[in-house]
CSV table of C-alpha atoms in Angstrom, one decimal:
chain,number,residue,atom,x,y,z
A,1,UNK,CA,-98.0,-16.4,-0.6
A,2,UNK,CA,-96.1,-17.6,2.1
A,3,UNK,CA,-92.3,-18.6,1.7
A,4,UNK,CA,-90.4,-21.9,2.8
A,5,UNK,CA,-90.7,-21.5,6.9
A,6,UNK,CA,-88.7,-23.1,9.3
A,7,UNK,CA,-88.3,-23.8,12.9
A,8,UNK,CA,-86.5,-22.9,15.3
A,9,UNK,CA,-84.7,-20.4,14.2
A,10,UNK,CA,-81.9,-21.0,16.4
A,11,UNK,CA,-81.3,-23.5,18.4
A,12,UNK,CA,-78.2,-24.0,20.9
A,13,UNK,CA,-78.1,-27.6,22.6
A,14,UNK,CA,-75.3,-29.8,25.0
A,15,UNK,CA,-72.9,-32.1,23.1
A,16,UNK,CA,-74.7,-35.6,22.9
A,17,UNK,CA,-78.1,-34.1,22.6
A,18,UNK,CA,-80.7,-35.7,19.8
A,19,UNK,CA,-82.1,-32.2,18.1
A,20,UNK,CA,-85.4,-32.0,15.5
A,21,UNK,CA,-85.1,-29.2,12.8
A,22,UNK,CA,-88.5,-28.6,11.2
A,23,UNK,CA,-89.2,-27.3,7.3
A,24,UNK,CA,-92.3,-26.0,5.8
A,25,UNK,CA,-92.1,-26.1,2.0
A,26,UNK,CA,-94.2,-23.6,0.0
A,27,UNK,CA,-97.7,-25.6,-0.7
A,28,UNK,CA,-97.5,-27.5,-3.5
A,29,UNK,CA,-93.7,-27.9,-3.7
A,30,UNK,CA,-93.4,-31.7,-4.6
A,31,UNK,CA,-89.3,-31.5,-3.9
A,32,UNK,CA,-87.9,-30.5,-0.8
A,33,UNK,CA,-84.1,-30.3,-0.1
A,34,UNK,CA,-81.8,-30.1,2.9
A,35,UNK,CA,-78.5,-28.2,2.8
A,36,UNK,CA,-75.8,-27.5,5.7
A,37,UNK,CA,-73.7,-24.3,5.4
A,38,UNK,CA,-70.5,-24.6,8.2
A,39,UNK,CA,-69.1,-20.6,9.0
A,40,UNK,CA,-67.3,-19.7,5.8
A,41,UNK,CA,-68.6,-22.3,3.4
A,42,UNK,CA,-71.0,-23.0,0.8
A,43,UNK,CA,-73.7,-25.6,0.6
A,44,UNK,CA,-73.6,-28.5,1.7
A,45,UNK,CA,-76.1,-31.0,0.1
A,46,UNK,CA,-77.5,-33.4,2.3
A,47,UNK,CA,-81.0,-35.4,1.1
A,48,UNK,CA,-83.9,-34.4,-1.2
A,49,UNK,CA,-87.7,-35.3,-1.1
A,50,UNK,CA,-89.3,-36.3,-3.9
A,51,UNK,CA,-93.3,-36.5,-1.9
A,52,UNK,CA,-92.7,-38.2,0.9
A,53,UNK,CA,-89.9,-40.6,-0.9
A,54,UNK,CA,-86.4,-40.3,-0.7
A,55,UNK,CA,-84.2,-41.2,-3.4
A,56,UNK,CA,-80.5,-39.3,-2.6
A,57,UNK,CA,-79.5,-39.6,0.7
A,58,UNK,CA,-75.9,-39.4,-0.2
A,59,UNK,CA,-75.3,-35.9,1.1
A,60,UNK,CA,-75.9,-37.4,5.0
A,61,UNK,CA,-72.8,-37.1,6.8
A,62,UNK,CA,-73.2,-40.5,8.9
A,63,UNK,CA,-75.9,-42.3,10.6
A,64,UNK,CA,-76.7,-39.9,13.5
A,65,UNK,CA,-78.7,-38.1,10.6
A,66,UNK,CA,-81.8,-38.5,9.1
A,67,UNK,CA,-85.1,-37.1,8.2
A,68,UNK,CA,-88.4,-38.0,7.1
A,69,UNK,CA,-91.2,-35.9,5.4
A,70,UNK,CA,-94.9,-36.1,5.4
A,71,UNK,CA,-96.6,-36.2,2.2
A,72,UNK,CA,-95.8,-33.7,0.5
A,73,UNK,CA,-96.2,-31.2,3.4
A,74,UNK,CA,-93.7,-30.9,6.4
A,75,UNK,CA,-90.3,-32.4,6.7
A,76,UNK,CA,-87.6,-33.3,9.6
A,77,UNK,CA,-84.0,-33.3,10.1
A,78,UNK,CA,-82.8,-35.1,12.5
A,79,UNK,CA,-79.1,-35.2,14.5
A,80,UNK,CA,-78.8,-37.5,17.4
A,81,UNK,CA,-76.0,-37.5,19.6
A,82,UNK,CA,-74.8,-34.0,18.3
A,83,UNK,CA,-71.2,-33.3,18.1
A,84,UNK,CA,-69.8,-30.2,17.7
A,85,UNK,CA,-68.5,-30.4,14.0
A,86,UNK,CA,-72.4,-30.4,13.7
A,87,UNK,CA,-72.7,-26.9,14.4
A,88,UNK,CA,-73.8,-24.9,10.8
A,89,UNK,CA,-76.9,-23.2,9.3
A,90,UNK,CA,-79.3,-26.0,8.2
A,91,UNK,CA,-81.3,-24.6,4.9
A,92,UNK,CA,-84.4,-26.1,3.6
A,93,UNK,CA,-85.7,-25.7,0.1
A,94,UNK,CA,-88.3,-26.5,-2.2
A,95,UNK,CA,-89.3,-26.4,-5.6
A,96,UNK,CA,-92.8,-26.9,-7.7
A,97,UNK,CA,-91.2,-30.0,-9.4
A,98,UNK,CA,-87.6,-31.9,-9.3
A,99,UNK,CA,-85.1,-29.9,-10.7
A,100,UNK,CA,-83.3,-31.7,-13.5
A,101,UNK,CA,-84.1,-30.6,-16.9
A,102,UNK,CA,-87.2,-28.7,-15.9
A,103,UNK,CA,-85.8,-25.4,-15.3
A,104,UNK,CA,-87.4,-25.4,-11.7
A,105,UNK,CA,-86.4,-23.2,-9.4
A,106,UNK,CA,-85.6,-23.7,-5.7
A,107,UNK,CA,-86.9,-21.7,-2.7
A,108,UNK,CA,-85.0,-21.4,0.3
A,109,UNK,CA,-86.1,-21.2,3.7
A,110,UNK,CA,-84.2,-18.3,6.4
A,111,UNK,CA,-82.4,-21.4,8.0
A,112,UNK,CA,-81.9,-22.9,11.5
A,113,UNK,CA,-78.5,-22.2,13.0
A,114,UNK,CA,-77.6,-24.7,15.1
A,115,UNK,CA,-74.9,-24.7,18.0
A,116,UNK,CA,-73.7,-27.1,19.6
A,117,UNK,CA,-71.4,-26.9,23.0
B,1,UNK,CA,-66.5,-35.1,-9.6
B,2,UNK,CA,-68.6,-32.1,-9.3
B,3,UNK,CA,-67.1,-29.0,-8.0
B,4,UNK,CA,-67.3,-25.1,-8.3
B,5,UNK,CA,-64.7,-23.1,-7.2
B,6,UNK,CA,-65.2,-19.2,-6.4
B,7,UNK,CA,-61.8,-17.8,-6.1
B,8,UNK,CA,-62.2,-14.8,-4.2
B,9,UNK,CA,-63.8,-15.2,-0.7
B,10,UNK,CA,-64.3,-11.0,-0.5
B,11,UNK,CA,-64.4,-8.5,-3.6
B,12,UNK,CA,-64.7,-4.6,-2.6
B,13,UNK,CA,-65.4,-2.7,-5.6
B,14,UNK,CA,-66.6,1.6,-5.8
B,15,UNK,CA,-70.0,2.4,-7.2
B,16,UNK,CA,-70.6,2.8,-10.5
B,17,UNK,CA,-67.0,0.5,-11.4
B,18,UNK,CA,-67.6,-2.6,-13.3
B,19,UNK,CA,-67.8,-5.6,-10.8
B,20,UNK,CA,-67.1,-9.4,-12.0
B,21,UNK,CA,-67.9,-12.1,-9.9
B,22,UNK,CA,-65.8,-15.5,-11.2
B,23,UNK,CA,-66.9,-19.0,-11.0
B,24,UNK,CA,-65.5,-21.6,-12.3
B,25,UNK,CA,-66.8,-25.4,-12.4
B,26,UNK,CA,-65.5,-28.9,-13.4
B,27,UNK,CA,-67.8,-31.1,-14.6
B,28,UNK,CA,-67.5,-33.6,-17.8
B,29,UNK,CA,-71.0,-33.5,-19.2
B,30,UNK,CA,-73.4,-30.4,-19.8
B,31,UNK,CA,-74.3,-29.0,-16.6
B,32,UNK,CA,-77.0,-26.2,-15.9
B,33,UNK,CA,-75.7,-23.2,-13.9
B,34,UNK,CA,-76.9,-20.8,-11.7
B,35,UNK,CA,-76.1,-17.4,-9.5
B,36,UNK,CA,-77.7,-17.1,-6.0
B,37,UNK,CA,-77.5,-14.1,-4.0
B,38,UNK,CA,-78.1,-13.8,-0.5
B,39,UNK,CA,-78.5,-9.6,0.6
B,40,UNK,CA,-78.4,-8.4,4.5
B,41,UNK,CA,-81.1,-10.7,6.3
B,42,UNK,CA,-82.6,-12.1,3.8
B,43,UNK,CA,-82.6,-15.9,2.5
B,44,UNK,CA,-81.0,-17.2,-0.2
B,45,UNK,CA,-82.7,-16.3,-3.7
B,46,UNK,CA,-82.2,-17.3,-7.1
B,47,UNK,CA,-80.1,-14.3,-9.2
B,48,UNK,CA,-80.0,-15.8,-12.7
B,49,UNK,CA,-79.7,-19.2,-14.9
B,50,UNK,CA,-77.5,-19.8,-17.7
B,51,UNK,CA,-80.4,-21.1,-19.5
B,52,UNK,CA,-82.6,-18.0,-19.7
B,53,UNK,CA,-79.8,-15.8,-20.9
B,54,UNK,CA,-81.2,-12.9,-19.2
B,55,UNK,CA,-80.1,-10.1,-17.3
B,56,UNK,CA,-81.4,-9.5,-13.6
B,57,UNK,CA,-80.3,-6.2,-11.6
B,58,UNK,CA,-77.7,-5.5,-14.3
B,59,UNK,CA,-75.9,-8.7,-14.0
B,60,UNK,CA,-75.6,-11.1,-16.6
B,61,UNK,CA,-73.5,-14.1,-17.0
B,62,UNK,CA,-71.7,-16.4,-20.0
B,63,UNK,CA,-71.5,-20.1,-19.7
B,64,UNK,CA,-68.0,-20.5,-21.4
B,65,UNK,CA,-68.0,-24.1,-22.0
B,66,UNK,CA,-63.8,-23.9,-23.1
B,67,UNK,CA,-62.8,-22.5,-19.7
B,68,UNK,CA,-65.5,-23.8,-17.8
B,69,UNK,CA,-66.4,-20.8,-16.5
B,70,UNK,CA,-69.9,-18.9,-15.6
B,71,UNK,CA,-68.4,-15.6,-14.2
B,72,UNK,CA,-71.0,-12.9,-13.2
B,73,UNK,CA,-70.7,-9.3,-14.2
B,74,UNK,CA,-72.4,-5.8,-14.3
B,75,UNK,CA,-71.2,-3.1,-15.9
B,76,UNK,CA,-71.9,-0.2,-13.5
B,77,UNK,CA,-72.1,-1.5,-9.5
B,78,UNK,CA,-74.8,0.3,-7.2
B,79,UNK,CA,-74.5,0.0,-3.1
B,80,UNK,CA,-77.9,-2.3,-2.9
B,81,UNK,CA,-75.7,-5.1,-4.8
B,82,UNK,CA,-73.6,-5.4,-1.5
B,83,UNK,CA,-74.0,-9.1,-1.0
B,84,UNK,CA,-73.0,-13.0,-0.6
B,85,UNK,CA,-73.0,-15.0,-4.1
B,86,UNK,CA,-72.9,-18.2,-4.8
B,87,UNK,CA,-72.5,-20.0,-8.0
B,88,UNK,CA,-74.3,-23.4,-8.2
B,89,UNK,CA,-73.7,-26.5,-10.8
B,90,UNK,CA,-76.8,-28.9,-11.4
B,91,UNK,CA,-75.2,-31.9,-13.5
B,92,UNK,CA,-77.3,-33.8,-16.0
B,93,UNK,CA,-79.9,-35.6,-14.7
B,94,UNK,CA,-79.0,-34.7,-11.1
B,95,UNK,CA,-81.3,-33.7,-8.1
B,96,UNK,CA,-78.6,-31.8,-6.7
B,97,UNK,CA,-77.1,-28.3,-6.7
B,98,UNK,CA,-73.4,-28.3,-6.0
B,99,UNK,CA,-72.5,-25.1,-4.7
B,100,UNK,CA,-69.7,-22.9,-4.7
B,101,UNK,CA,-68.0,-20.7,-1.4
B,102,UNK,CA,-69.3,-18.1,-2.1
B,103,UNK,CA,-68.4,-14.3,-2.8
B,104,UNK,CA,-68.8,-11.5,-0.4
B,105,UNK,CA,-69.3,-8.4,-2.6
B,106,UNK,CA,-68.7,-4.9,-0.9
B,107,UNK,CA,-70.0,-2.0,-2.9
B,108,UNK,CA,-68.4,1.1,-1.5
B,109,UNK,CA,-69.9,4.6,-1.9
């Protein structure tokens, strides 16, 4: 069946700019996870889905980022007023159930690379 | 604090040489851990868990609880395991993998 998708794949916007990075979980994934990966670093958590609830935002760098998700179907990520430190390969992830103590496994997406100038 | 450390950024090794891929991790309760591998173009995938104590590809890897360590090995290396991995800690009760840098692994011919 199809993977995690996501969209665009690459996405190069002005300094200041508000940009929308788009994730497709695998159907019937209940958890759905954001990461950031700067050149030459690992992941970076930033929020998980549990549905369409959110219970760990801590991994969002500050308030210019947020995301949303529908359901248990599509989710968001949203940066407004970009800044160049921004610039990094956003994954998105998903998994049948919440991982802890389940032996779940996550799913990754290809990524969105994001520039910003 | 959660943290995984991969000491070496790059490791070039000849085919057919034993290859070892270290992680180590601090963390004060019983965390899970895992290897993920990311080949040429492709997304990130899931290599192996400590839980399943199974061997994917050749590679296998100890959780020593002592030295907090889950390094990755294979015995004999073959060119197709040319690629980045990452060692991952998912503490008790968490939601969250914490990941490591990562390892670039060169196979040469």
């Amino acid at each position: 069946g199809a993977g995690v998708s996501q969209s665009p794949s690459n996405k190069v916007t002005e300094k200041g700019k508000d940009v929308e990075l788009r994730c497709d979980p695998i159907s019937g994934h209940t958890a759905l996870y954001w990461y950031r990966q700067r050149l030459g670093q690992g992941l970076e958590f930033l929020i998980y889905f549990q549905g369409n609830s959110a219970p760990d935002k801590s991994g969002l760098p500050s308030d210019r980022f947020s995301a949303e998700r529908t359901g248990e179907s599509v989710s968001t990520l949203t940066i407004q007023r970009t800044q160049q430190e921004d610039s990094a390969v956003y994954l998105c992830a998903s998994s049948l159930a919440i991982l802890a103590g389940g032996g779940e496994t996550q799913y990754f997406g290809p990524g969105t690379r994001l520039l910003v100038l | 604090a959660q943290r995984v450390t991969q000491p070496e950024k790059l490791l070039s090794v000849f085919k057919g040489a034993p290859v070892e891929l270290k992680c180590n991790y601090s963390y004060s309760g019983s965390p899970e851990l895992f290897w993920y591998v990311q080949y040429s173009r492709q997304r990130l995938q899931l290599l192996l868990r400590h839980i399943s104590r199974e061997s994917i590809k050749g590679f296998t890897a100890d959780l020593n609880k002592g030295e907090t360590s889950f390094h990755l090995k294979k015995p004999f290396a073959q060119e197709e395991d040319s690629a980045m991995y990452y060692c991952a800690l998912l503490g008790e009760g968490a939601q969250k993998l914490v990941f490591g840098q990562g390892t670039r692994l060169t196979i040469n011919p």
